[in-house]
Amino acid sequence: MDVEGETRPLNPQTWTHLKKMLDRSGPFGPACEEALELLQDAEMFKILVVGAGGLGCELLKDLALCGFRNIHVIDMDTIDVSNLNRQFLFRPPDVGKAKAQVAAAFINKRVKTANVVPHFCRIEEVESLRDPEGNPLHENFYRQFSIVVCGLDSVVARRWINSKLHSLLEYDDDGELLPESVIPLIDGGTEGFKGNARLISPGTTSCIECTLSLFPPQRAYPMCTIATRPRQPEHCIEYAKLVLWPAPEEEGGMGEKPLDGDDPEHIKWLQEKAEKRGQEYGISGITYRLTQGVVKNIIPAVASTNAVIAAACAHEAFKLATGCSSSLDNYMMFTDTDGVYNYVYPAEKLDSCLICSNKPVPLSCSPSWTLTQVIDFLKENRKFQMRQPGLVTMKENGSPRTLYLHNPPAIEKMTRPNLDKTIAELELKNNQIISVTDPTTARPVDLKLVFTESTEMQ
């Protein structure tokens, strides 16, 4: 669901401070006398904010006050009471409402020059939304923006947006990148008292996938501890999530029903089951907030860190829009655990990047590997970190051959026997190209099988 707005009137006094900054030359750049007019043109700069949580609220406020007039925000979450201590655009009566819609309404009310348009949906689904007559509501949604700014708490969502913007790149007949097809991505992230901001120019700089190893690994608990020797509230929650939830319905579980970390009923169910298990082992402290934090791998947020990182991201967007100073090159780290520390360095672009290298990525494997082993490797290896990879290759006659897909169920059932077959039994050749689809990417990525004598996964 989304709501379109109208261009709002200008008040000259609103732009006084921006005019002073842009009309004067300084140590970081010359005067940009035309920049203010460009910024005031609502159709010149459309900016998309992805996420309306702790970082997203700060971003919307900063971007609106920086003079951006045409802002879109997309978020699939609703407001929980636990959000109110740091997500300052929300109030107690807003609990249960869509974050994007409430945040947009708040900014539109307070910053008269800004028009914020909310989209209450998943980032992957916005282009597939239809009106009652079946017509697309947002065809080529992402192409309309000049800049995309992310304030996400999900690595998967970051990877998808990164992949999507790279898929929009266009090249001329000589293979040269067309500058007008580049949509800069400004990404901010926080983790307690630590944070980072980075500027990604698709096709030129390193991307999210290039630095995937920098993200903290997902916390995992040994199954033996969860099942037999729980000692912490988190162990009880993981037991409810991994053992009790997927149990058959006749045994009190949810069977094939997918677990949604944003569904209050699902979290309450897990909390109740975890509390019962905690009582058996004398473990207390299992709350709704902790349960959701374990299920969604939520890291406690600090409002001051969100403010610093959002300001850095908004500053980069302002510099891109006005040219008032040189842009970040290209990764900024921030921490204030022991004093305040800040460091900027150019993250390197990987020649073997899944997304921005524009060439098949080698996958070293043994012909004796089963297809299940290949899929597990793509999930567990830090270079790939996929969720549900589906594999397709091409026959010699050029027609596609599906090796395995998770969805739709009919295709999954048809290709399931391939999981136990080896690469040799599937008649896959050395240097053969495998196209892989996954929820972490907006487009398929190509892998090239490189056979090795070793049977170990590395």
PDB file of N, CA and C in Angstrom, residues 219-246 259 266-288 290-295:
ATOM      1  N   ARG A 219      24.560 -15.272  14.891  1.00  0.00           N
ATOM      2  CA  ARG A 219      24.780 -16.037  16.110  1.00  0.00           C
ATOM      3  C   ARG A 219      24.098 -17.390  15.997  1.00  0.00           C
ATOM      4  N   ALA A 220      24.834 -18.438  16.350  1.00  0.00           N
ATOM      5  CA  ALA A 220      24.286 -19.794  16.296  1.00  0.00           C
ATOM      6  C   ALA A 220      24.594 -20.507  17.603  1.00  0.00           C
ATOM      7  N   TYR A 221      23.654 -21.349  18.049  1.00  0.00           N
ATOM      8  CA  TYR A 221      23.817 -22.107  19.278  1.00  0.00           C
ATOM      9  C   TYR A 221      23.913 -23.582  18.921  1.00  0.00           C
ATOM     10  N   PRO A 222      24.829 -24.341  19.553  1.00  0.00           N
ATOM     11  CA  PRO A 222      24.944 -25.768  19.258  1.00  0.00           C
ATOM     12  C   PRO A 222      23.621 -26.492  19.539  1.00  0.00           C
ATOM     13  N   MET A 223      23.211 -27.362  18.619  1.00  0.00           N
ATOM     14  CA  MET A 223      21.941 -28.063  18.781  1.00  0.00           C
ATOM     15  C   MET A 223      21.946 -28.952  20.015  1.00  0.00           C
ATOM     16  N   CYS A 224      23.124 -29.516  20.362  1.00  0.00           N
ATOM     17  CA  CYS A 224      23.169 -30.381  21.537  1.00  0.00           C
ATOM     18  C   CYS A 224      22.836 -29.589  22.803  1.00  0.00           C
ATOM     19  N   THR A 225      23.294 -28.329  22.846  1.00  0.00           N
ATOM     20  CA  THR A 225      22.992 -27.479  24.004  1.00  0.00           C
ATOM     21  C   THR A 225      21.515 -27.111  24.021  1.00  0.00           C
ATOM     22  N   ILE A 226      20.987 -26.745  22.860  1.00  0.00           N
ATOM     23  CA  ILE A 226      19.581 -26.352  22.773  1.00  0.00           C
ATOM     24  C   ILE A 226      18.671 -27.505  23.172  1.00  0.00           C
ATOM     25  N   ALA A 227      19.012 -28.707  22.727  1.00  0.00           N
ATOM     26  CA  ALA A 227      18.117 -29.846  22.916  1.00  0.00           C
ATOM     27  C   ALA A 227      18.242 -30.493  24.290  1.00  0.00           C
ATOM     28  N   THR A 228      19.445 -30.496  24.873  1.00  0.00           N
ATOM     29  CA  THR A 228      19.636 -31.287  26.098  1.00  0.00           C
ATOM     30  C   THR A 228      20.110 -30.490  27.303  1.00  0.00           C
ATOM     31  N   ARG A 229      20.841 -29.381  27.098  1.00  0.00           N
ATOM     32  CA  ARG A 229      21.408 -28.666  28.235  1.00  0.00           C
ATOM     33  C   ARG A 229      21.212 -27.158  28.107  1.00  0.00           C
ATOM     34  N   PRO A 230      19.974 -26.694  27.986  1.00  0.00           N
ATOM     35  CA  PRO A 230      19.770 -25.240  27.867  1.00  0.00           C
ATOM     36  C   PRO A 230      20.185 -24.531  29.150  1.00  0.00           C
ATOM     37  N   ARG A 231      20.881 -23.394  28.988  1.00  0.00           N
ATOM     38  CA  ARG A 231      21.353 -22.644  30.156  1.00  0.00           C
ATOM     39  C   ARG A 231      20.919 -21.186  30.106  1.00  0.00           C
ATOM     40  N   GLN A 232      20.482 -20.725  28.930  1.00  0.00           N
ATOM     41  CA  GLN A 232      20.120 -19.326  28.761  1.00  0.00           C
ATOM     42  C   GLN A 232      18.708 -19.219  28.172  1.00  0.00           C
ATOM     43  N   PRO A 233      18.057 -18.069  28.377  1.00  0.00           N
ATOM     44  CA  PRO A 233      16.733 -17.884  27.757  1.00  0.00           C
ATOM     45  C   PRO A 233      16.771 -18.080  26.246  1.00  0.00           C
ATOM     46  N   GLU A 234      17.888 -17.644  25.626  1.00  0.00           N
ATOM     47  CA  GLU A 234      18.007 -17.787  24.169  1.00  0.00           C
ATOM     48  C   GLU A 234      17.968 -19.245  23.730  1.00  0.00           C
ATOM     49  N   HIS A 235      18.512 -20.144  24.551  1.00  0.00           N
ATOM     50  CA  HIS A 235      18.491 -21.565  24.205  1.00  0.00           C
ATOM     51  C   HIS A 235      17.061 -22.088  24.146  1.00  0.00           C
ATOM     52  N   CYS A 236      16.224 -21.650  25.083  1.00  0.00           N
ATOM     53  CA  CYS A 236      14.820 -22.086  25.103  1.00  0.00           C
ATOM     54  C   CYS A 236      14.062 -21.551  23.891  1.00  0.00           C
ATOM     55  N   ILE A 237      14.367 -20.306  23.510  1.00  0.00           N
ATOM     56  CA  ILE A 237      13.699 -19.705  22.347  1.00  0.00           C
ATOM     57  C   ILE A 237      14.111 -20.419  21.070  1.00  0.00           C
ATOM     58  N   GLU A 238      15.400 -20.719  20.944  1.00  0.00           N
ATOM     59  CA  GLU A 238      15.870 -21.438  19.762  1.00  0.00           C
ATOM     60  C   GLU A 238      15.252 -22.834  19.691  1.00  0.00           C
ATOM     61  N   TYR A 239      15.066 -23.473  20.843  1.00  0.00           N
ATOM     62  CA  TYR A 239      14.434 -24.800  20.862  1.00  0.00           C
ATOM     63  C   TYR A 239      12.999 -24.705  20.338  1.00  0.00           C
ATOM     64  N   ALA A 240      12.276 -23.671  20.811  1.00  0.00           N
ATOM     65  CA  ALA A 240      10.907 -23.484  20.337  1.00  0.00           C
ATOM     66  C   ALA A 240      10.873 -23.204  18.834  1.00  0.00           C
ATOM     67  N   LYS A 241      11.868 -22.460  18.366  1.00  0.00           N
ATOM     68  CA  LYS A 241      11.916 -22.081  16.949  1.00  0.00           C
ATOM     69  C   LYS A 241      12.305 -23.258  16.055  1.00  0.00           C
ATOM     70  N   LEU A 242      13.340 -24.005  16.456  1.00  0.00           N
ATOM     71  CA  LEU A 242      13.907 -25.026  15.581  1.00  0.00           C
ATOM     72  C   LEU A 242      13.272 -26.406  15.749  1.00  0.00           C
ATOM     73  N   VAL A 243      12.734 -26.685  16.947  1.00  0.00           N
ATOM     74  CA  VAL A 243      12.217 -28.026  17.222  1.00  0.00           C
ATOM     75  C   VAL A 243      10.689 -28.034  17.308  1.00  0.00           C
ATOM     76  N   LEU A 244      10.132 -27.127  18.108  1.00  0.00           N
ATOM     77  CA  LEU A 244       8.691 -27.169  18.352  1.00  0.00           C
ATOM     78  C   LEU A 244       7.874 -26.588  17.204  1.00  0.00           C
ATOM     79  N   TRP A 245       8.335 -25.480  16.616  1.00  0.00           N
ATOM     80  CA  TRP A 245       7.566 -24.857  15.533  1.00  0.00           C
ATOM     81  C   TRP A 245       7.384 -25.783  14.331  1.00  0.00           C
ATOM     82  N   PRO A 246       8.460 -26.397  13.788  1.00  0.00           N
ATOM     83  CA  PRO A 246       8.272 -27.241  12.590  1.00  0.00           C
ATOM     84  C   PRO A 246       7.683 -28.614  12.883  1.00  0.00           C
ATOM     85  N   LEU A 259       7.556 -19.453   9.491  1.00  0.00           N
ATOM     86  CA  LEU A 259       7.648 -18.578  10.656  1.00  0.00           C
ATOM     87  C   LEU A 259       7.924 -17.150  10.203  1.00  0.00           C
ATOM     88  N   HIS A 266       2.908 -15.221  15.941  1.00  0.00           N
ATOM     89  CA  HIS A 266       3.983 -16.204  15.854  1.00  0.00           C
ATOM     90  C   HIS A 266       4.966 -16.018  17.007  1.00  0.00           C
ATOM     91  N   ILE A 267       5.320 -14.772  17.291  1.00  0.00           N
ATOM     92  CA  ILE A 267       6.282 -14.511  18.372  1.00  0.00           C
ATOM     93  C   ILE A 267       5.683 -14.898  19.722  1.00  0.00           C
ATOM     94  N   LYS A 268       4.396 -14.614  19.944  1.00  0.00           N
ATOM     95  CA  LYS A 268       3.745 -14.979  21.202  1.00  0.00           C
ATOM     96  C   LYS A 268       3.717 -16.493  21.377  1.00  0.00           C
ATOM     97  N   TRP A 269       3.468 -17.217  20.287  1.00  0.00           N
ATOM     98  CA  TRP A 269       3.457 -18.675  20.343  1.00  0.00           C
ATOM     99  C   TRP A 269       4.822 -19.197  20.769  1.00  0.00           C
ATOM    100  N   LEU A 270       5.877 -18.678  20.148  1.00  0.00           N
ATOM    101  CA  LEU A 270       7.234 -19.097  20.509  1.00  0.00           C
ATOM    102  C   LEU A 270       7.563 -18.730  21.956  1.00  0.00           C
ATOM    103  N   GLN A 271       7.151 -17.533  22.368  1.00  0.00           N
ATOM    104  CA  GLN A 271       7.416 -17.096  23.737  1.00  0.00           C
ATOM    105  C   GLN A 271       6.774 -18.049  24.752  1.00  0.00           C
ATOM    106  N   GLU A 272       5.526 -18.437  24.504  1.00  0.00           N
ATOM    107  CA  GLU A 272       4.837 -19.341  25.431  1.00  0.00           C
ATOM    108  C   GLU A 272       5.521 -20.700  25.493  1.00  0.00           C
ATOM    109  N   LYS A 273       5.908 -21.227  24.350  1.00  0.00           N
ATOM    110  CA  LYS A 273       6.593 -22.525  24.327  1.00  0.00           C
ATOM    111  C   LYS A 273       7.955 -22.431  25.011  1.00  0.00           C
ATOM    112  N   ALA A 274       8.675 -21.325  24.768  1.00  0.00           N
ATOM    113  CA  ALA A 274       9.985 -21.154  25.383  1.00  0.00           C
ATOM    114  C   ALA A 274       9.869 -20.993  26.896  1.00  0.00           C
ATOM    115  N   GLU A 275       8.830 -20.288  27.351  1.00  0.00           N
ATOM    116  CA  GLU A 275       8.631 -20.118  28.795  1.00  0.00           C
ATOM    117  C   GLU A 275       8.385 -21.465  29.470  1.00  0.00           C
ATOM    118  N   LYS A 276       7.598 -22.330  28.839  1.00  0.00           N
ATOM    119  CA  LYS A 276       7.352 -23.655  29.409  1.00  0.00           C
ATOM    120  C   LYS A 276       8.645 -24.457  29.514  1.00  0.00           C
ATOM    121  N   ARG A 277       9.472 -24.365  28.470  1.00  0.00           N
ATOM    122  CA  ARG A 277      10.745 -25.097  28.521  1.00  0.00           C
ATOM    123  C   ARG A 277      11.663 -24.471  29.567  1.00  0.00           C
ATOM    124  N   GLY A 278      11.631 -23.156  29.680  1.00  0.00           N
ATOM    125  CA  GLY A 278      12.444 -22.498  30.684  1.00  0.00           C
ATOM    126  C   GLY A 278      12.068 -22.909  32.091  1.00  0.00           C
ATOM    127  N   GLN A 279      10.765 -23.105  32.339  1.00  0.00           N
ATOM    128  CA  GLN A 279      10.316 -23.539  33.658  1.00  0.00           C
ATOM    129  C   GLN A 279      10.850 -24.927  33.998  1.00  0.00           C
ATOM    130  N   GLU A 280      10.983 -25.790  32.987  1.00  0.00           N
ATOM    131  CA  GLU A 280      11.504 -27.134  33.216  1.00  0.00           C
ATOM    132  C   GLU A 280      12.956 -27.107  33.679  1.00  0.00           C
ATOM    133  N   TYR A 281      13.720 -26.095  33.232  1.00  0.00           N
ATOM    134  CA  TYR A 281      15.152 -26.032  33.548  1.00  0.00           C
ATOM    135  C   TYR A 281      15.491 -24.862  34.472  1.00  0.00           C
ATOM    136  N   GLY A 282      14.471 -24.245  35.040  1.00  0.00           N
ATOM    137  CA  GLY A 282      14.724 -23.155  35.970  1.00  0.00           C
ATOM    138  C   GLY A 282      15.311 -21.918  35.313  1.00  0.00           C
ATOM    139  N   ILE A 283      14.923 -21.637  34.081  1.00  0.00           N
ATOM    140  CA  ILE A 283      15.438 -20.488  33.332  1.00  0.00           C
ATOM    141  C   ILE A 283      14.338 -19.437  33.226  1.00  0.00           C
ATOM    142  N   SER A 284      14.635 -18.204  33.611  1.00  0.00           N
ATOM    143  CA  SER A 284      13.666 -17.120  33.544  1.00  0.00           C
ATOM    144  C   SER A 284      14.173 -16.029  32.597  1.00  0.00           C
ATOM    145  N   GLY A 285      13.376 -14.968  32.439  1.00  0.00           N
ATOM    146  CA  GLY A 285      13.802 -13.835  31.617  1.00  0.00           C
ATOM    147  C   GLY A 285      13.407 -13.929  30.163  1.00  0.00           C
ATOM    148  N   ILE A 286      12.474 -14.836  29.835  1.00  0.00           N
ATOM    149  CA  ILE A 286      12.017 -14.984  28.447  1.00  0.00           C
ATOM    150  C   ILE A 286      10.880 -13.997  28.213  1.00  0.00           C
ATOM    151  N   THR A 287      11.128 -12.973  27.434  1.00  0.00           N
ATOM    152  CA  THR A 287      10.150 -11.929  27.159  1.00  0.00           C
ATOM    153  C   THR A 287       9.798 -11.901  25.673  1.00  0.00           C
ATOM    154  N   TYR A 288       8.760 -11.159  25.353  1.00  0.00           N
ATOM    155  CA  TYR A 288       8.373 -11.000  23.941  1.00  0.00           C
ATOM    156  C   TYR A 288       9.498 -10.346  23.157  1.00  0.00           C
ATOM    157  N   LEU A 290      12.737 -10.242  23.800  1.00  0.00           N
ATOM    158  CA  LEU A 290      13.886 -11.134  23.624  1.00  0.00           C
ATOM    159  C   LEU A 290      13.582 -12.203  22.590  1.00  0.00           C
ATOM    160  N   THR A 291      12.362 -12.732  22.613  1.00  0.00           N
ATOM    161  CA  THR A 291      11.980 -13.764  21.647  1.00  0.00           C
ATOM    162  C   THR A 291      12.082 -13.237  20.224  1.00  0.00           C
ATOM    163  N   GLN A 292      11.545 -12.056  19.986  1.00  0.00           N
ATOM    164  CA  GLN A 292      11.632 -11.478  18.644  1.00  0.00           C
ATOM    165  C   GLN A 292      13.078 -11.165  18.274  1.00  0.00           C
ATOM    166  N   GLY A 293      13.859 -10.740  19.262  1.00  0.00           N
ATOM    167  CA  GLY A 293      15.269 -10.441  18.997  1.00  0.00           C
ATOM    168  C   GLY A 293      16.045 -11.668  18.574  1.00  0.00           C
ATOM    169  N   VAL A 294      15.763 -12.814  19.194  1.00  0.00           N
ATOM    170  CA  VAL A 294      16.443 -14.058  18.824  1.00  0.00           C
ATOM    171  C   VAL A 294      15.985 -14.526  17.450  1.00  0.00           C
ATOM    172  N   VAL A 295      14.676 -14.475  17.213  1.00  0.00           N
ATOM    173  CA  VAL A 295      14.134 -14.953  15.938  1.00  0.00           C
ATOM    174  C   VAL A 295      14.661 -14.123  14.773  1.00  0.00           C
TER     175      VAL A 295
END
